[in-house]
Coordinates of C-alpha atoms in Angstrom, one line a residue:
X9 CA 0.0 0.0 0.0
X10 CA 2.9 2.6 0.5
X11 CA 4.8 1.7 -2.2
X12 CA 2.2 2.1 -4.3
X13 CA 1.7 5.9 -2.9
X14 CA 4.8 6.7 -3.4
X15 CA 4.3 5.5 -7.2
X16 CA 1.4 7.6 -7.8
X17 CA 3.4 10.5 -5.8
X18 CA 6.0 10.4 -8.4
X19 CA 3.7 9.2 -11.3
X20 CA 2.0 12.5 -10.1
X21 CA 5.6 14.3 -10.2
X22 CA 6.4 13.6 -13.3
X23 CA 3.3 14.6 -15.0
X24 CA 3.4 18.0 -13.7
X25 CA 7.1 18.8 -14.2
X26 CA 6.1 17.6 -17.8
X27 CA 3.4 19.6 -17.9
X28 CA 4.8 22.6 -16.8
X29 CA 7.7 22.5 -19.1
X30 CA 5.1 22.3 -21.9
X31 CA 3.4 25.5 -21.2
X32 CA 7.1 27.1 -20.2
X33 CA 8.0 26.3 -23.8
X34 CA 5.2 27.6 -24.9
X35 CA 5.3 30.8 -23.3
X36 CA 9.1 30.9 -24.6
X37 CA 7.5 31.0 -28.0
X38 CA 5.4 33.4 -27.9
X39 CA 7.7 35.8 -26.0
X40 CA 10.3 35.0 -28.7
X41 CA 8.3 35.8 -31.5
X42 CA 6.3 38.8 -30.4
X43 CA 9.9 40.6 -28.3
X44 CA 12.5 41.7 -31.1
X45 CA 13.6 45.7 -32.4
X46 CA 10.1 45.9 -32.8
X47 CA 7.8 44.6 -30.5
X48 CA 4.3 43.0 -31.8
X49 CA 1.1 41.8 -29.7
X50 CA 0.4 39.1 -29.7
X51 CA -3.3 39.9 -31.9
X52 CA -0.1 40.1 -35.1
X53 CA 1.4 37.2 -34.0
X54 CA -1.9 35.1 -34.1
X55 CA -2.6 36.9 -37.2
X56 CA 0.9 35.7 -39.2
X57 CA 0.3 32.3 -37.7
X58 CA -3.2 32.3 -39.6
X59 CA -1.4 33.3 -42.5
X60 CA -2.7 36.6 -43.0
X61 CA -0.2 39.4 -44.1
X62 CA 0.4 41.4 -41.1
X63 CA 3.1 44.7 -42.5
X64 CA 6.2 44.4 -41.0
X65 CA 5.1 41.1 -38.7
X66 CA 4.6 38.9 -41.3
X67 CA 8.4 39.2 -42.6
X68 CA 10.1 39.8 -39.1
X69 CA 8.1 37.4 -37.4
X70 CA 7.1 34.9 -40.1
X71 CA 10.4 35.1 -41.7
X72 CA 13.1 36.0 -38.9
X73 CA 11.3 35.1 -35.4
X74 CA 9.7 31.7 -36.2
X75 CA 12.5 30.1 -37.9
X76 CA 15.1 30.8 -34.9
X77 CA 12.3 29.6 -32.7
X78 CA 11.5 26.6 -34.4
X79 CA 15.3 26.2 -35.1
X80 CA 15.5 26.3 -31.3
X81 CA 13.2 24.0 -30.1
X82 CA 14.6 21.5 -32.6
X83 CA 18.1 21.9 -31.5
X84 CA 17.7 21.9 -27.9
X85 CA 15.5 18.8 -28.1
X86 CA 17.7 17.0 -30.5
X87 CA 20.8 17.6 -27.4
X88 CA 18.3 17.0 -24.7
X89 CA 17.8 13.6 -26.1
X90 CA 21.3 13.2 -26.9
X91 CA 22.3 14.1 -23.5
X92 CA 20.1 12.0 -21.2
X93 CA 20.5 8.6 -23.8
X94 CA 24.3 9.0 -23.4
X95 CA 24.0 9.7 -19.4
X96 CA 21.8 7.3 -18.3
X97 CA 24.0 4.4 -20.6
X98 CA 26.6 5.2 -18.7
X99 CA 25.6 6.0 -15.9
X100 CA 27.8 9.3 -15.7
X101 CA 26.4 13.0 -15.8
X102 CA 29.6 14.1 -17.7
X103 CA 28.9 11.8 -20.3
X104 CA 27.1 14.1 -22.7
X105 CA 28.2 14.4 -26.8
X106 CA 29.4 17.7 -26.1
X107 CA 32.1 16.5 -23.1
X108 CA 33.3 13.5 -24.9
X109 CA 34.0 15.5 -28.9
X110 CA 31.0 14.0 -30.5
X111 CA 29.8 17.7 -31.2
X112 CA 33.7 19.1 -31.5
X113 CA 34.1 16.3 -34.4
X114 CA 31.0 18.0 -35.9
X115 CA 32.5 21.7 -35.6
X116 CA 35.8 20.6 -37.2
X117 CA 34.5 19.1 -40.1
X118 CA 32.1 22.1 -40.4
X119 CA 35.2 24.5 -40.3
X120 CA 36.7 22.8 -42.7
X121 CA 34.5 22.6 -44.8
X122 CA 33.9 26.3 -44.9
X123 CA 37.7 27.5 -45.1
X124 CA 39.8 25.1 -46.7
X125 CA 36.8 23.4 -49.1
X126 CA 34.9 26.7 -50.1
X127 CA 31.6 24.9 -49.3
X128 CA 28.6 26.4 -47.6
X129 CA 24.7 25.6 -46.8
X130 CA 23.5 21.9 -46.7
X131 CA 27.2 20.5 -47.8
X132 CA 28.5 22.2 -44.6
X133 CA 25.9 20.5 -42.8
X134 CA 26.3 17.2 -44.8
X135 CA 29.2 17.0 -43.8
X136 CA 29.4 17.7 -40.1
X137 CA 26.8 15.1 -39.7
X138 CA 29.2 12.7 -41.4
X139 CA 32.0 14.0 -39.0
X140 CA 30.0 13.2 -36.1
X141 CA 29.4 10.0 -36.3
X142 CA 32.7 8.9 -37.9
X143 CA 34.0 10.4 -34.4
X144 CA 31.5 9.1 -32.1
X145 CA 32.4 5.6 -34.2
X146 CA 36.0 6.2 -33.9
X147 CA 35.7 6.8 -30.0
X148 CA 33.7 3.9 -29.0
X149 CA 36.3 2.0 -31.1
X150 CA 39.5 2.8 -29.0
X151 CA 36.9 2.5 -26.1
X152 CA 36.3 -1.3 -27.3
X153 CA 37.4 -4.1 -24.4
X154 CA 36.6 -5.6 -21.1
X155 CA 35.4 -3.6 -18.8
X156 CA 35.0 0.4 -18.0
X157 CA 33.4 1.0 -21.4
X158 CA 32.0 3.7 -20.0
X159 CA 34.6 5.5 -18.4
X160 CA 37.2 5.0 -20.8
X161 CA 34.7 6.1 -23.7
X162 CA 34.4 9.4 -21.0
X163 CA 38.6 9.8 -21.1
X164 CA 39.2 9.0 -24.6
X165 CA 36.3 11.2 -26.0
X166 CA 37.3 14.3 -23.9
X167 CA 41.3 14.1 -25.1
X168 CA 39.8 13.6 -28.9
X169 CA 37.6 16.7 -28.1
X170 CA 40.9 18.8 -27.1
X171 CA 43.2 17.8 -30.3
X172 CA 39.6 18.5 -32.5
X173 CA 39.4 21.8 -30.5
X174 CA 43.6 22.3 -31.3
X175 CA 42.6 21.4 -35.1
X176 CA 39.7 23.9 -35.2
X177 CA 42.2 27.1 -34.2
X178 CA 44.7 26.1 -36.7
X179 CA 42.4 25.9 -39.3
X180 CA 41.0 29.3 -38.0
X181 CA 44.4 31.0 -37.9
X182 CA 45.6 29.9 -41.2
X183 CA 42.1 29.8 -43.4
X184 CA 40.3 31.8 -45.6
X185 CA 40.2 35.2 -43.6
X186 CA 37.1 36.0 -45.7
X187 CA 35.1 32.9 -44.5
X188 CA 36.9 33.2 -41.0
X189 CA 33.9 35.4 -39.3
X190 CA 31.1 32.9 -40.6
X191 CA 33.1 29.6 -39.2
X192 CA 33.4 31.9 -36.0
X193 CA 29.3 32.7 -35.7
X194 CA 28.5 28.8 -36.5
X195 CA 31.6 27.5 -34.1
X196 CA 29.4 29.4 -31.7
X197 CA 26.1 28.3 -31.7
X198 CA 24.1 31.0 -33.6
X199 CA 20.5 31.4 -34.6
X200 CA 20.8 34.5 -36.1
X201 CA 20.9 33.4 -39.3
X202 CA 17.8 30.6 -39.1
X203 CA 15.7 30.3 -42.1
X204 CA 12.8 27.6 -42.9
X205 CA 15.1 26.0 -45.0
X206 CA 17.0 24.6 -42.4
X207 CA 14.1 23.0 -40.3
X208 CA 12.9 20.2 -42.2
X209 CA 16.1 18.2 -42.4
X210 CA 16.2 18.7 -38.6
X211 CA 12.4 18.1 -37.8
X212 CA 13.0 14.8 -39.8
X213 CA 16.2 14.2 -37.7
X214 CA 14.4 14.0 -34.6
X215 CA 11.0 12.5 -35.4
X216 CA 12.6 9.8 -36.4
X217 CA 15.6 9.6 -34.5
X218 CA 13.9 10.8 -31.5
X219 CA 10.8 8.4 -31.9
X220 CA 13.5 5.9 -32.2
X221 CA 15.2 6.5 -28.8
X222 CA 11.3 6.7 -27.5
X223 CA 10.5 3.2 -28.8
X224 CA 13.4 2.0 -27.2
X225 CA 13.2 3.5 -24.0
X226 CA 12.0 0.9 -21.5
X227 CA 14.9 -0.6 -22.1
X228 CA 17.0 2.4 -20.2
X229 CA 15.9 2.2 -17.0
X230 CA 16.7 -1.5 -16.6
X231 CA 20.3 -0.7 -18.2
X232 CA 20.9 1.9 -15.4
X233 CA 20.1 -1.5 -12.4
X234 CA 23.9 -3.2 -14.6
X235 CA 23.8 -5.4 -17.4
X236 CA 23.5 -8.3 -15.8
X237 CA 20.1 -7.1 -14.5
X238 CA 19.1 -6.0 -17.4
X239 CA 19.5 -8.8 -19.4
X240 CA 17.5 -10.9 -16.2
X241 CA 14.5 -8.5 -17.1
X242 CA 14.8 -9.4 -20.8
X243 CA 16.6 -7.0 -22.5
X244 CA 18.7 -7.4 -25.2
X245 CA 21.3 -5.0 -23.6
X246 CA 24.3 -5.2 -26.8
X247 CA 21.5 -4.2 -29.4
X248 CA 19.8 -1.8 -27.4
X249 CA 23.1 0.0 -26.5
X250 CA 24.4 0.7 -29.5
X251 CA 21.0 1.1 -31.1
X252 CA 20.5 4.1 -28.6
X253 CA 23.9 5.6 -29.0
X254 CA 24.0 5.3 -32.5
X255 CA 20.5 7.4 -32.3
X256 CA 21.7 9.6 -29.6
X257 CA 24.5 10.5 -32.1
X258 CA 22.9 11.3 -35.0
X259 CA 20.5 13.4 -33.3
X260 CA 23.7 15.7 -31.6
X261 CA 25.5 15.8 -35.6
X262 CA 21.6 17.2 -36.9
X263 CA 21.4 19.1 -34.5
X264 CA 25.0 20.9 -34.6
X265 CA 24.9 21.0 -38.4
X266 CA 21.7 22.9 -38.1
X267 CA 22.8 25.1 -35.4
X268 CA 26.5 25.0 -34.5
X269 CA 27.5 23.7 -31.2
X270 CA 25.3 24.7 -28.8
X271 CA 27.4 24.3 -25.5
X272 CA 26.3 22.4 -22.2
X273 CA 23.1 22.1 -23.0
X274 CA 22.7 18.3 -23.6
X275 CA 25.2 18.5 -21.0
X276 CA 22.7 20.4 -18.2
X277 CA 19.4 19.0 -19.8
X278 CA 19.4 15.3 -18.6
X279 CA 21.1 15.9 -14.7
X280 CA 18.2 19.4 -14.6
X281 CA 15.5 17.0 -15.6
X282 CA 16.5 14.4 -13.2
X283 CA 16.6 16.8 -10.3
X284 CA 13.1 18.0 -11.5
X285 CA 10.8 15.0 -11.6
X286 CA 13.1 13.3 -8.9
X287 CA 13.0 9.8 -8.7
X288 CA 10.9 8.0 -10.8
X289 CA 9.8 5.0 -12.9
X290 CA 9.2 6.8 -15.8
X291 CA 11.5 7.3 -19.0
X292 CA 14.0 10.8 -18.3
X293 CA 13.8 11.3 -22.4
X294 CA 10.8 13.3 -22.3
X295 CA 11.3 15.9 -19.3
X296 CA 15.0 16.1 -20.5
X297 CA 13.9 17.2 -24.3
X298 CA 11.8 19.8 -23.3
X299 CA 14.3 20.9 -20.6
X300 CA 16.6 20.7 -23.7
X301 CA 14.2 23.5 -25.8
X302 CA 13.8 25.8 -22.7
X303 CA 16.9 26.2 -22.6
X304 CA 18.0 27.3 -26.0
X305 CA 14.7 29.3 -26.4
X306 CA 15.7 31.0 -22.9
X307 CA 19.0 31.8 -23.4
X308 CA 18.6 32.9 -27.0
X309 CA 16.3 35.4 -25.3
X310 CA 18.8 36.5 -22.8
X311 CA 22.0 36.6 -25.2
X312 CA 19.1 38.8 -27.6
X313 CA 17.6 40.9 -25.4
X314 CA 19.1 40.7 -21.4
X315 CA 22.6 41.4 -21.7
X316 CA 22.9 45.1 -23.6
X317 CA 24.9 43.2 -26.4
X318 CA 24.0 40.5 -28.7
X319 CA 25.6 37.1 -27.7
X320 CA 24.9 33.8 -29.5
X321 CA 23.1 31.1 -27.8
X322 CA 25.9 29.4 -27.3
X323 CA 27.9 31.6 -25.4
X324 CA 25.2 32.1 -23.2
X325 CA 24.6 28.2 -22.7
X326 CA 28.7 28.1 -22.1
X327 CA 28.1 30.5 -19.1
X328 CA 25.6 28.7 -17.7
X329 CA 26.8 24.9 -18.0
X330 CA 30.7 25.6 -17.7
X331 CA 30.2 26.4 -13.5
X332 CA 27.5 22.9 -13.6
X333 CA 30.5 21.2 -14.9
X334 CA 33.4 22.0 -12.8
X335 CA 30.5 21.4 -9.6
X336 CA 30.1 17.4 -11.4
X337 CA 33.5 17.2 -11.5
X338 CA 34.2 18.0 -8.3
X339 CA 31.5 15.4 -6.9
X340 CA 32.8 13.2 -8.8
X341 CA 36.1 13.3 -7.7
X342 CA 34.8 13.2 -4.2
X343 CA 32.6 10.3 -4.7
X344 CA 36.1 8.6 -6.3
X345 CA 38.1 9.3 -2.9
X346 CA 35.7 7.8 -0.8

């Protein structure tokens, strides 16, 4: 009888958190498209989303505001995803695509592309998705053996992330100086420059990447009791892990080709969604997608409007998640000594 009040407490939890990160999000969305250099009610907004043609509105909201939010919402639950499949696999907060060069592998190939290879648009994107995986593939390689997977997938993706990050500088000091300010605005997680062109790539990425890591789900939570346990309960733990990492990372390369590398953010999503619906015997993927989208929809905000100078997203993200980072690796040296 207590046990099962304590289920529907956190049963009861969960929904609520989930709920209210809906209508967060959607408040987000609203505010984003209706705050700007000029401000609109939100009578015009309605009005452009009915397809009317609202002067002014219906190219600065329909054209500029909506893309960067949809763009947004994408991206952040595209790393939200990422984030919490990769943490709860292996059982580590700091093991998030952006921490182990998943997302760095993206950015150099990006750069590259744009100052040594002339390209730009969708063969830019093309072929930071390709990037990303061959890295995320190349680290769980020289990861391969007995034992520790996770931990030395951790090590080895963070000192692949530094010589990528070494890689990306020398190609920025000795590239193309004209296309050197447009690598710098994508290396840097940037909406500015979101058009509808770029979301249905990304909206295919994670329906179906993202209903992929949903179907497979269930599987998660009895991965996190040990494999061994897992594979008591029935699960196929080999060809659910790599099926969910190999999903996780595609959905981080979509989502930094589409938007540059948005910092921390699947990083903070999974460990703020966790903290959020608290313990609890449902899947963390949905709380931590929408946690994901507030926070790229938030910050974009702030590094827009809060700060008296533009920043992109993801410097604002990087000064959020950088101080959550040195506090988990701090625990987590604490928790090693004892």
């Amino acid at each position: 009888m207590t046990l099962d009040i304590v289920r529907r407490a956190r049963t009861r939890r969960y929904r609520i958190v989930v709920g209210v990160l809906v209508v967060l999000l959607a408040a987000l969305m609203l505010a984003f498209a209706m705050i700007g250099d000029v401000v609109y009610p939100i009578t015009d907004i309605l009005a452009v989303l009915s397809g009317q043609d609202v002067p002014g509105a219906s190219f600065n909201v329909g054209q500029r505001r909506l893309p960067a939010a949809s763009l947004a919402v994408l991206a952040g639950i595209a790393f939200g995803i990422s984030g919490s499949v990769f943490q709860n696999l292996l059982r580590n907060d700091l093991a998030s695509p952006d921490i182990i060069g998943i997302s760095s592998g993206s950015s150099t190939a990006a750069v590259f592309g744009l100052l040594v290879l002339g390209l730009s648009g969708p063969a830019v994107s093309a072929l930071a998705v390709i990037a990303g995986i061959a890295i995320a593939l190349l680290i769980a390689a020289l990861a391969a053996g007995r034992g520790g997977f996770g931990g030395r997938l951790i090590l080895i993706g963070i000192g692949v992330s530094a010589m990528l990050v070494s890689v990306t500088s020398y190609l920025l000091m000795y590239g193309n100086v004209n296309s050197v300010p447009a690598a710098l605005r994508w290396l840097n997680g940037s909406l500015n420059n979101a058009s509808w062109d770029d979301i249905p790539v990304l909206l295919i990425a994670v329906v179906v990447c993202g209903g992929g890591v949903l179907a497979l789900q269930r599987n998660l939570l009895p991965m996190e009791l040990g494999d061994e346990a897992a594979t008591g309960l029935g699960v196929r733990v080999q060809r659910s892990r790599l099926a969910l990492m190999l999903l996780a990372v595609a959905l981080t390369a979509f989502a930094t080709a589409a938007s540059g590398p948005i910092s921390f953010v699947a990083f903070l999503s999974g460990p703020i969604a966790l903290r959020l619906t608290g313990r609890s015997n449902h899947s963390p993927i949905v709380p931590a997608a929408l946690v994901g989208a507030v926070l790229v929809l938030a910050c974009e905000l702030i590094g827009q409007h809060a700060l008296g100078v533009r920043l992109p997203v993801g410097v604002v993200t990087g000064l959020m998640g950088a101080p959550f980072f040195l506090y988990l690796l701090i625990r987590s040296n604490r928790k090693g000594a004892q």
